CSV table of C-alpha atoms in Angstrom, one decimal:
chain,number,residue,atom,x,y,z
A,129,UNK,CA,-123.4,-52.0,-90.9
A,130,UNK,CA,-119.7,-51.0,-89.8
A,131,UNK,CA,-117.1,-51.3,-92.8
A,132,UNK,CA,-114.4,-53.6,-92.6
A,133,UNK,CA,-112.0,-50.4,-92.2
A,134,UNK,CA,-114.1,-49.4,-89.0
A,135,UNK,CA,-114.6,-52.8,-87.8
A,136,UNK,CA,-111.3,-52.8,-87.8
A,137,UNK,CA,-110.0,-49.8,-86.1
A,138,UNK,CA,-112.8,-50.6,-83.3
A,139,UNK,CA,-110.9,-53.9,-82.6
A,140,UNK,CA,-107.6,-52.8,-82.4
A,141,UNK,CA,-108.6,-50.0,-80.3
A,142,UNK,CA,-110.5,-52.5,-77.5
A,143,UNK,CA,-107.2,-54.9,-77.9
A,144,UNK,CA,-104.9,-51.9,-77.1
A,145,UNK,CA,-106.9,-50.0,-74.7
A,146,UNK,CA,-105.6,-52.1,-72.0
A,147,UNK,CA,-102.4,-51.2,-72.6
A,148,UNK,CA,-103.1,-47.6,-72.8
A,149,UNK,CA,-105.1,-47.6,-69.8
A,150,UNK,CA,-102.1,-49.4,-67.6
A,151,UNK,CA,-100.1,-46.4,-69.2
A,152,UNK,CA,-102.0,-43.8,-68.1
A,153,UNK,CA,-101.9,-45.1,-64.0
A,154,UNK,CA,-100.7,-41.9,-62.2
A,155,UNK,CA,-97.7,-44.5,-60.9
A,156,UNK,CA,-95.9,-45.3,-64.2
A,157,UNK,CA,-92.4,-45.5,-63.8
A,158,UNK,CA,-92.2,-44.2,-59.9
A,159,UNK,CA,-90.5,-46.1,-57.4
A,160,UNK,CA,-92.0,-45.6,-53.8
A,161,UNK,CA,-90.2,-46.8,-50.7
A,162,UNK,CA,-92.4,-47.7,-48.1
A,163,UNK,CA,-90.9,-48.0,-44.2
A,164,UNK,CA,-92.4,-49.2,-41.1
A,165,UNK,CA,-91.0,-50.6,-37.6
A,166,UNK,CA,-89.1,-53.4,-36.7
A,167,UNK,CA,-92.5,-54.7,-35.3
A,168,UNK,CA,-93.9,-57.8,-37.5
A,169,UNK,CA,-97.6,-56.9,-36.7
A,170,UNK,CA,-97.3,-53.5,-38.5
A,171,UNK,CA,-97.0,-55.3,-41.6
A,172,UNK,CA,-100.4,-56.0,-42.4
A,173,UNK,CA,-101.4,-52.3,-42.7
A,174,UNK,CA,-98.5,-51.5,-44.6
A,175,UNK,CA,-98.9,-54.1,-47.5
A,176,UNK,CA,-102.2,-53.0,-48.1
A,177,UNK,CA,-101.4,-50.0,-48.6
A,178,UNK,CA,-98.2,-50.9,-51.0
A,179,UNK,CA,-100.9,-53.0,-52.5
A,180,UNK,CA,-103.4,-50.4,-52.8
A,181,UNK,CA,-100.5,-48.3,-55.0
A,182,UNK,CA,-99.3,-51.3,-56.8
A,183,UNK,CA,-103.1,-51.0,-58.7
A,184,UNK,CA,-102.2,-47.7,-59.2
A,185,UNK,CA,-99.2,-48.2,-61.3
A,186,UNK,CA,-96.7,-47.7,-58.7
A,187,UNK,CA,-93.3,-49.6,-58.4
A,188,UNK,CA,-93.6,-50.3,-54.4
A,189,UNK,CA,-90.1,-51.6,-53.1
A,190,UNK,CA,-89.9,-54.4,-50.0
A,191,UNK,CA,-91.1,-52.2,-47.1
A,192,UNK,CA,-87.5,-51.6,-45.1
A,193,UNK,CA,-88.6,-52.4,-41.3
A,194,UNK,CA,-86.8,-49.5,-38.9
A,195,UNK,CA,-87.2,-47.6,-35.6
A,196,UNK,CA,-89.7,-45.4,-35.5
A,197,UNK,CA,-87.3,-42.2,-34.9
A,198,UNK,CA,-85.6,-43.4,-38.5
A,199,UNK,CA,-88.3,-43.8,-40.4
A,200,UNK,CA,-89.9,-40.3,-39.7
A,201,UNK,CA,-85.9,-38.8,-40.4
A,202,UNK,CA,-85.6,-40.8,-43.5
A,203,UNK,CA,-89.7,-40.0,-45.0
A,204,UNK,CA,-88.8,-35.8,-44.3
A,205,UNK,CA,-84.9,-36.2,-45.9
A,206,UNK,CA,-87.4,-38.0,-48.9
A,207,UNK,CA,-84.8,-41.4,-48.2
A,208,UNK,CA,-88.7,-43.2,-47.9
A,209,UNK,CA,-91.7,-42.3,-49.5
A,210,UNK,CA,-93.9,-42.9,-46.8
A,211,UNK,CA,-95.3,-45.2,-43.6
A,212,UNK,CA,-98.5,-46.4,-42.3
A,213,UNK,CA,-97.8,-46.5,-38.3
A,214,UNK,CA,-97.7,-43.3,-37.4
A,215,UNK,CA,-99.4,-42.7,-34.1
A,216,UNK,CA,-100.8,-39.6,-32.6
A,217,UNK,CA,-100.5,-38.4,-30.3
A,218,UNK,CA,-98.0,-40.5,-28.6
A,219,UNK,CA,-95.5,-39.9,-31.4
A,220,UNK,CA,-95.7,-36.4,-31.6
A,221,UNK,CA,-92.2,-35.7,-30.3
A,222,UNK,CA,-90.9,-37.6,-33.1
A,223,UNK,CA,-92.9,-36.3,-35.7
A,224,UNK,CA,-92.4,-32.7,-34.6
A,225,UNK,CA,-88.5,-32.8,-34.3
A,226,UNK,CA,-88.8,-34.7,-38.1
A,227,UNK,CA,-90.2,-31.3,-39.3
A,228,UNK,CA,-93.7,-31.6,-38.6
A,229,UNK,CA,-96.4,-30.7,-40.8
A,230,UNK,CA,-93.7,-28.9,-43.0
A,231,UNK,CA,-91.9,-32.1,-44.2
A,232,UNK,CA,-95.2,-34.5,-43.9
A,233,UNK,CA,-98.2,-35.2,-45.6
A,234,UNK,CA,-100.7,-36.6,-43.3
A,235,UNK,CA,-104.6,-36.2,-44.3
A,236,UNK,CA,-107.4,-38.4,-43.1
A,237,UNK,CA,-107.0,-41.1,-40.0
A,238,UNK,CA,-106.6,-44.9,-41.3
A,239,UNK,CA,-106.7,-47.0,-37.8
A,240,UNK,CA,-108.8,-45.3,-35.0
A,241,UNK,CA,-109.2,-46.3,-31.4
A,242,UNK,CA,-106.0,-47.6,-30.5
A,243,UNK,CA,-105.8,-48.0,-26.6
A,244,UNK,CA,-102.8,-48.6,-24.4
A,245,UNK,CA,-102.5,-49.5,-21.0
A,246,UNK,CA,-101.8,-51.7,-18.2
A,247,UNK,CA,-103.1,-55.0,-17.4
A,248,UNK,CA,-102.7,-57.9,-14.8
A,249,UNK,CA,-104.4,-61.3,-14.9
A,250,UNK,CA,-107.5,-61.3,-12.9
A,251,UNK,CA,-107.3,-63.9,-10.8
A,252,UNK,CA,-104.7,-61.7,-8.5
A,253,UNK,CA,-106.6,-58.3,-9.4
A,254,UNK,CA,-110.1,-60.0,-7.4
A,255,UNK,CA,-107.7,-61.4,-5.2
A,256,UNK,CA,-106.3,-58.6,-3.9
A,257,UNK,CA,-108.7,-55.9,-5.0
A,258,UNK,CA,-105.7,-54.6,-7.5
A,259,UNK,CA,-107.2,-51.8,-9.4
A,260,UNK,CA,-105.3,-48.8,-9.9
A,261,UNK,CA,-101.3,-49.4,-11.0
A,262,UNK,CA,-100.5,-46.6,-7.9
A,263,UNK,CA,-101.4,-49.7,-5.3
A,264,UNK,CA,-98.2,-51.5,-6.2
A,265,UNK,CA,-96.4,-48.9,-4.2
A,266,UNK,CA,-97.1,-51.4,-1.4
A,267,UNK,CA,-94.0,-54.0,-1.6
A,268,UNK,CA,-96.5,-57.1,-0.6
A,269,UNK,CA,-98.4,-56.2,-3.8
A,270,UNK,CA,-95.5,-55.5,-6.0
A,271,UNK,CA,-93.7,-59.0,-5.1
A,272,UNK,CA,-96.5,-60.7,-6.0
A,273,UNK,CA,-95.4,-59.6,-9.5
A,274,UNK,CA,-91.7,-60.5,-8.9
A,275,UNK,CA,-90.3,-62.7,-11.9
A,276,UNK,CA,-86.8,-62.3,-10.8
A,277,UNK,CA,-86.6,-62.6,-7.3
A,278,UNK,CA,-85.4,-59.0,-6.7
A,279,UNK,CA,-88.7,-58.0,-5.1
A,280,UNK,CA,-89.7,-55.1,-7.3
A,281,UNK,CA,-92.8,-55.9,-9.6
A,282,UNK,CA,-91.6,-57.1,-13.2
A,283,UNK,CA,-93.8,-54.9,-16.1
A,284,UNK,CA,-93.8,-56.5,-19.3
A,285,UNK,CA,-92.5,-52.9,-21.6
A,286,UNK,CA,-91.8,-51.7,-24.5
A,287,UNK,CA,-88.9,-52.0,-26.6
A,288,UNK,CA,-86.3,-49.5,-26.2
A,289,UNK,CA,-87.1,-46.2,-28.3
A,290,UNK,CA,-90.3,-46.1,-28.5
A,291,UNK,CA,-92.0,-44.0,-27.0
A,292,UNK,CA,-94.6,-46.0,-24.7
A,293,UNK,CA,-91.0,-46.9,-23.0
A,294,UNK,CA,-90.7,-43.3,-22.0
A,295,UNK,CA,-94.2,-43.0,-21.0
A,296,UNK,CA,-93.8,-45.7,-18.4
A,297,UNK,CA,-90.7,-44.6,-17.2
A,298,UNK,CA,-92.8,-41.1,-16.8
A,299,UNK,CA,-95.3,-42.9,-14.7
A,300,UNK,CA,-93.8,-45.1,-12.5
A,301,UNK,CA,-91.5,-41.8,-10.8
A,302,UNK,CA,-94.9,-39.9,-11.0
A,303,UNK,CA,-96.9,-42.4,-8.9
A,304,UNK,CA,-93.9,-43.1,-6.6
A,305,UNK,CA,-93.0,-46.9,-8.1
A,306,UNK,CA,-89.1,-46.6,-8.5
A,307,UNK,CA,-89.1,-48.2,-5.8
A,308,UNK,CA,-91.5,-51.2,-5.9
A,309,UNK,CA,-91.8,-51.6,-10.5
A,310,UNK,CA,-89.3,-52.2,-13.0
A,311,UNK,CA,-89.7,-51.6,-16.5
A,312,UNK,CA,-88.8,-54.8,-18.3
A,313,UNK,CA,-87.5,-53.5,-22.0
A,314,UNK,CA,-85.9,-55.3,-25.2
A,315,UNK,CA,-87.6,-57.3,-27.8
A,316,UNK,CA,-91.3,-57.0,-27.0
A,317,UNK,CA,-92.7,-59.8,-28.6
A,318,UNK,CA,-90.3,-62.0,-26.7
A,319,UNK,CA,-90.9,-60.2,-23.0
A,320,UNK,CA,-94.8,-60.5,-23.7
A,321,UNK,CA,-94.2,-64.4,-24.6
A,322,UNK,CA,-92.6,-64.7,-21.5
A,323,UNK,CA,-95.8,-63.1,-20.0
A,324,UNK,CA,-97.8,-65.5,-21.8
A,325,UNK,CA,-96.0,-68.4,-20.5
A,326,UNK,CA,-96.3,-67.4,-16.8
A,327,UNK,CA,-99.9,-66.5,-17.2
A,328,UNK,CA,-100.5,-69.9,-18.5
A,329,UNK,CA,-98.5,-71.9,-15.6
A,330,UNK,CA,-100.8,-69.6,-13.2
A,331,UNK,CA,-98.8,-66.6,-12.2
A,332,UNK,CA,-99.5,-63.1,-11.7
A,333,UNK,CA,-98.9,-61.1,-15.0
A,334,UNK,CA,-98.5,-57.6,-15.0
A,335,UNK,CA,-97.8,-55.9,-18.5
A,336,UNK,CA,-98.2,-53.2,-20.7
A,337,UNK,CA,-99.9,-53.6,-24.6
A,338,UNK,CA,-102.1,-51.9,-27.4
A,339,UNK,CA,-104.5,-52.3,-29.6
A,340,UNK,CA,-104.4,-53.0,-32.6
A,341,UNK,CA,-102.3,-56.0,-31.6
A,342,UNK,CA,-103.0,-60.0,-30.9
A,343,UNK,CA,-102.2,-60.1,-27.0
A,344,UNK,CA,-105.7,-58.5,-26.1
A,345,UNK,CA,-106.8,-61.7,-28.6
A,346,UNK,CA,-105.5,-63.9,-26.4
A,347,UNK,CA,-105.2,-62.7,-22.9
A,348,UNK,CA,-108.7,-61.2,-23.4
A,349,UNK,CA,-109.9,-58.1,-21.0
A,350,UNK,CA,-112.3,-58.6,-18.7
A,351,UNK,CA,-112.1,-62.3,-18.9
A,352,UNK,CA,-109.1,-63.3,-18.2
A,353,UNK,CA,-107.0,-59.6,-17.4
A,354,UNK,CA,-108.0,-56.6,-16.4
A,355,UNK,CA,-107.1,-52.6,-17.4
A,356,UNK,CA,-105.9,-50.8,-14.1
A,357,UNK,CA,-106.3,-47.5,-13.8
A,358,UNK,CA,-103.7,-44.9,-12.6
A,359,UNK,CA,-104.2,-42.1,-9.9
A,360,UNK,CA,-104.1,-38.9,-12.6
A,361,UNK,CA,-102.6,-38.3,-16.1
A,362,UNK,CA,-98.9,-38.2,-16.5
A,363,UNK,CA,-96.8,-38.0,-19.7
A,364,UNK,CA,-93.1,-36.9,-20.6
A,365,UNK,CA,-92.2,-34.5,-23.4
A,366,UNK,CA,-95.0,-31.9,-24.8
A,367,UNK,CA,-96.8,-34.6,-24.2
A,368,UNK,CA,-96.8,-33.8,-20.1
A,369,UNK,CA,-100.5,-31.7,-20.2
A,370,UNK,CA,-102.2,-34.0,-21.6
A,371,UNK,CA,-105.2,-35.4,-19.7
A,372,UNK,CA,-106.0,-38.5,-20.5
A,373,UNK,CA,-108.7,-39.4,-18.6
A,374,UNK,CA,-111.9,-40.6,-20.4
A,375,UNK,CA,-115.4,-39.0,-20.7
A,376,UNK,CA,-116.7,-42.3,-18.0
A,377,UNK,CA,-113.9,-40.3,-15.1
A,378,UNK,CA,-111.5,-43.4,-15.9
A,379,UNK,CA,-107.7,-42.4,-16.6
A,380,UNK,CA,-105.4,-45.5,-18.1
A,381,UNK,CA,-102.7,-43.0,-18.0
A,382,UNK,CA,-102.7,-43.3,-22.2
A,383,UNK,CA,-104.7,-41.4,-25.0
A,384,UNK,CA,-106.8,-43.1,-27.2
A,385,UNK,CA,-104.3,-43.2,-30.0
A,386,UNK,CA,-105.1,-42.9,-33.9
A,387,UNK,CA,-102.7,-44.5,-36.5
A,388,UNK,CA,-102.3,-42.1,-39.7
A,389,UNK,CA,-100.3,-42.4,-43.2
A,390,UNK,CA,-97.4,-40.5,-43.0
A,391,UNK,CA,-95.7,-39.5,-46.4
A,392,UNK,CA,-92.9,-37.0,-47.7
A,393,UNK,CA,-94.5,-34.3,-48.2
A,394,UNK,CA,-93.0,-32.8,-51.3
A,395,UNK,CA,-93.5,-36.2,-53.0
A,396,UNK,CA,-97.4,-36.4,-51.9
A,397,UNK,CA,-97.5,-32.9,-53.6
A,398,UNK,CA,-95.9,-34.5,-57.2
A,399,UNK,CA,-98.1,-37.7,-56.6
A,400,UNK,CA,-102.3,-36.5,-55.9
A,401,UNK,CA,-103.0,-39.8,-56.8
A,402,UNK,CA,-101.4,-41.7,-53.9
A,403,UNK,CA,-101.5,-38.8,-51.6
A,404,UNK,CA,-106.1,-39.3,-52.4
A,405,UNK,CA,-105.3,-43.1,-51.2
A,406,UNK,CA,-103.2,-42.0,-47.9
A,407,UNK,CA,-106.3,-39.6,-46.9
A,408,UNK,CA,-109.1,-42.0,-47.8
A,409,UNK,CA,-107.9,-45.4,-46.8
A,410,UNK,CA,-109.4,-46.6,-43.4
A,411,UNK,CA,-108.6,-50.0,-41.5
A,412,UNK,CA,-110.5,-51.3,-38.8
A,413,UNK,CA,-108.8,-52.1,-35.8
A,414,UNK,CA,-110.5,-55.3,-35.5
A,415,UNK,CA,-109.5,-56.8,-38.3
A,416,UNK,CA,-106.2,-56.0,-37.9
A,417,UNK,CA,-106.2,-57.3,-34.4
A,418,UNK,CA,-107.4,-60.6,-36.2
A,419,UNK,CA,-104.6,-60.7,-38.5
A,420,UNK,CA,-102.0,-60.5,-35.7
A,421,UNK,CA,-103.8,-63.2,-33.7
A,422,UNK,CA,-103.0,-65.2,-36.9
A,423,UNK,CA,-99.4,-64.5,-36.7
A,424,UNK,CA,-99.4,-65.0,-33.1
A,425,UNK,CA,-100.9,-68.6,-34.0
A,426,UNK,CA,-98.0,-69.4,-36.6
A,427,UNK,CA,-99.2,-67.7,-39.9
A,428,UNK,CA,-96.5,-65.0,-39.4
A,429,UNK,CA,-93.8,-65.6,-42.2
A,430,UNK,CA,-94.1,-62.7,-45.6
A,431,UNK,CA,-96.3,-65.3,-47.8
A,432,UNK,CA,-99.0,-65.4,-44.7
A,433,UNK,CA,-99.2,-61.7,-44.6
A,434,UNK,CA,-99.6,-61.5,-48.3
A,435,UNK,CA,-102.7,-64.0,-48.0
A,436,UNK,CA,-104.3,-62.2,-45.5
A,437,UNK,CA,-103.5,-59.1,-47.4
A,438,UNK,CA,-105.4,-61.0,-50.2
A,439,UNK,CA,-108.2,-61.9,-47.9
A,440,UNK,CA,-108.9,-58.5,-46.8
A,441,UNK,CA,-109.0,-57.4,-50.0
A,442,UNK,CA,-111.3,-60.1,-51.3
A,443,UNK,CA,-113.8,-59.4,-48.3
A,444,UNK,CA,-113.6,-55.6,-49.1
A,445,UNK,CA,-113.5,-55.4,-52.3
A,446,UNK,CA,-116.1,-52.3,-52.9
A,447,UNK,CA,-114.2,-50.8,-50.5
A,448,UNK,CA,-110.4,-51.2,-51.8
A,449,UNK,CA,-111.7,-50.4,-55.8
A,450,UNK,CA,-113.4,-47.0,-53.9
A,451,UNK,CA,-110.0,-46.2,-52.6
A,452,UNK,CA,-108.6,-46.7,-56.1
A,453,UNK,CA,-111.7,-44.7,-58.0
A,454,UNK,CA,-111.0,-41.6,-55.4
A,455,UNK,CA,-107.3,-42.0,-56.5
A,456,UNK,CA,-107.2,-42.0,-59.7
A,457,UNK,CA,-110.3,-39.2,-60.0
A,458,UNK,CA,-107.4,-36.6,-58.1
A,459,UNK,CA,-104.8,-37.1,-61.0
């Protein structure tokens, strides 16, 4: 039988041991400062991450939405602790002139699988047997495309500085479009509303997207778009030997992309505990692609993310405390 003396020390340490364990997370008293882009649908990933470091003690600030080029200038200067969009490897310019593997920590690959490419509805692909994006050099095909009346094809882009923009400009001199195609660019998610819209009303749609994103949710390939191809691999930058046609012999003139953690490296090095969770975290593209179709569908302001944040969790537990486990084992 335990004395009252031992009985007692036994209780206060279980009523303490709380508080000691909260003071031994690895984050205690560190402020990280996540970044992302100005892109909405980018926050999903990124709160469950800041999430993910909030259960390990870590005082995660609001995510500060930037350009891409910014974010990887301010992570290396150690202005932000780290992002979760980094794309490889149609952001390796950007990561390369930020200092590379010398300023970044970047282990293990959270989103894999992300295509990119260009689509048109498939009513005018079957039409008029519209397959590869070089057949719009024709100026009957192209017009068919024409949203403004100037008679050059209208392509639904990317917003200005990133780098799929560059990529398309690459492409349409390298398949001889200048001509005939015109790179619609500003705020994405409006141009590809517009594309929406027209689609919708029954018009020929020709525009460019990703994965992990809700536009493939809703204008779905193979049913009602389709990819096209291009005529052989072309790419600006150091990007511009890069062959990026697939093992089946079929080129969509972009990588399959992977989306890592990027963090400041010197930081990661201080902090084993969230640089285990950057290398060991993994996200399936689906389910992000299902979050941003929820957005898409209204559920799109910060209290809807953090729900769905909550959701994911909840459905993944096992997984999510695993993450944690491996994180706190490295301090």
């Amino acid at each position: 039988m335990q004395t009252p003396t031992i009985l007692a020390t036994t209780l206060a340490a279980v009523l303490i041991s709380p508080a000691l364990f909260a003071a031994d997370l690895p984050g205690k008293g560190i402020t990280v400062h996540p970044v992302q882009s100005t892109l909405p649908e980018e926050s999903f990933q990124t709160e469950i991450i800041n999430r993910a470091l909030t259960q390990l003690g870590y005082d995660v600030s609001a995510t500060e939405e930037v350009e891409y080029n910014v974010a990887y200038t301010a992570i290396a200067a150690g202005d932000a602790t780290y992002m979760a969009v980094n794309w490889e490897p149609l952001q390796k310019d950007m990561y390369a002139a930020s200092g590379g593997d010398k300023k970044f920590y970047r282990q293990g690959t959270y989103i894999s699988g992300a295509a990119q490419g260009y689509l048109i509805d498939k009513k005018t692909a079957e039409k008029y047997h519209i397959t590869d994006i070089s057949q719009l050099k024709d100026p009957k095909l192209a017009k068919l495309f024409d949203a403004n009346g100037d008679g050059k094809a209208d392509l639904a882009g990317c917003n200005p500085g990133w780098v799929c923009g560059s990529v398309i400009d690459t492409q349409i001199k390298a398949y001889g479009l200048s001509n005939t195609v015109t790179q619609n660019q500003g705020n994405y998610s409006a141009i590809i509303a517009d594309t929406l819209t027209r689609f919708k009303a029954g018009k020929p749609v020709l525009y460019f997207t990703w994965t992990p994103y809700w536009v493939s949710d809703e204008l779905k390939p193979g049913k009602d778009v389709v990819w096209l191809t291009v005529p052989f691999s072309a790419n600006p930058g150091s990007l511009k030997d890069l062959n990026t046609e697939l093992s089946n012999g079929k080129n969509y003139g972009f990588a399959v992309n992977n989306e890592y953690i990027v963090a400041n490296k010197a930081w990661a090095a201080k902090n084993p505990a969230a640089a285990k969770l950057f290398a060991v975290a993994k996200l399936p593209l689906g389910d992000v692609n299902a979050q941003n179709q929820l957005m898409h569908k209204g559920e799109s302001s910060a209290e809807d993310i953090q729900r769905h944040v909550d959701g994911w969790i909840a459905a993944h537990q096992a997984t999510f405390d695993g993450w944690i486990k491996q994180a706190l084992a490295a301090q």
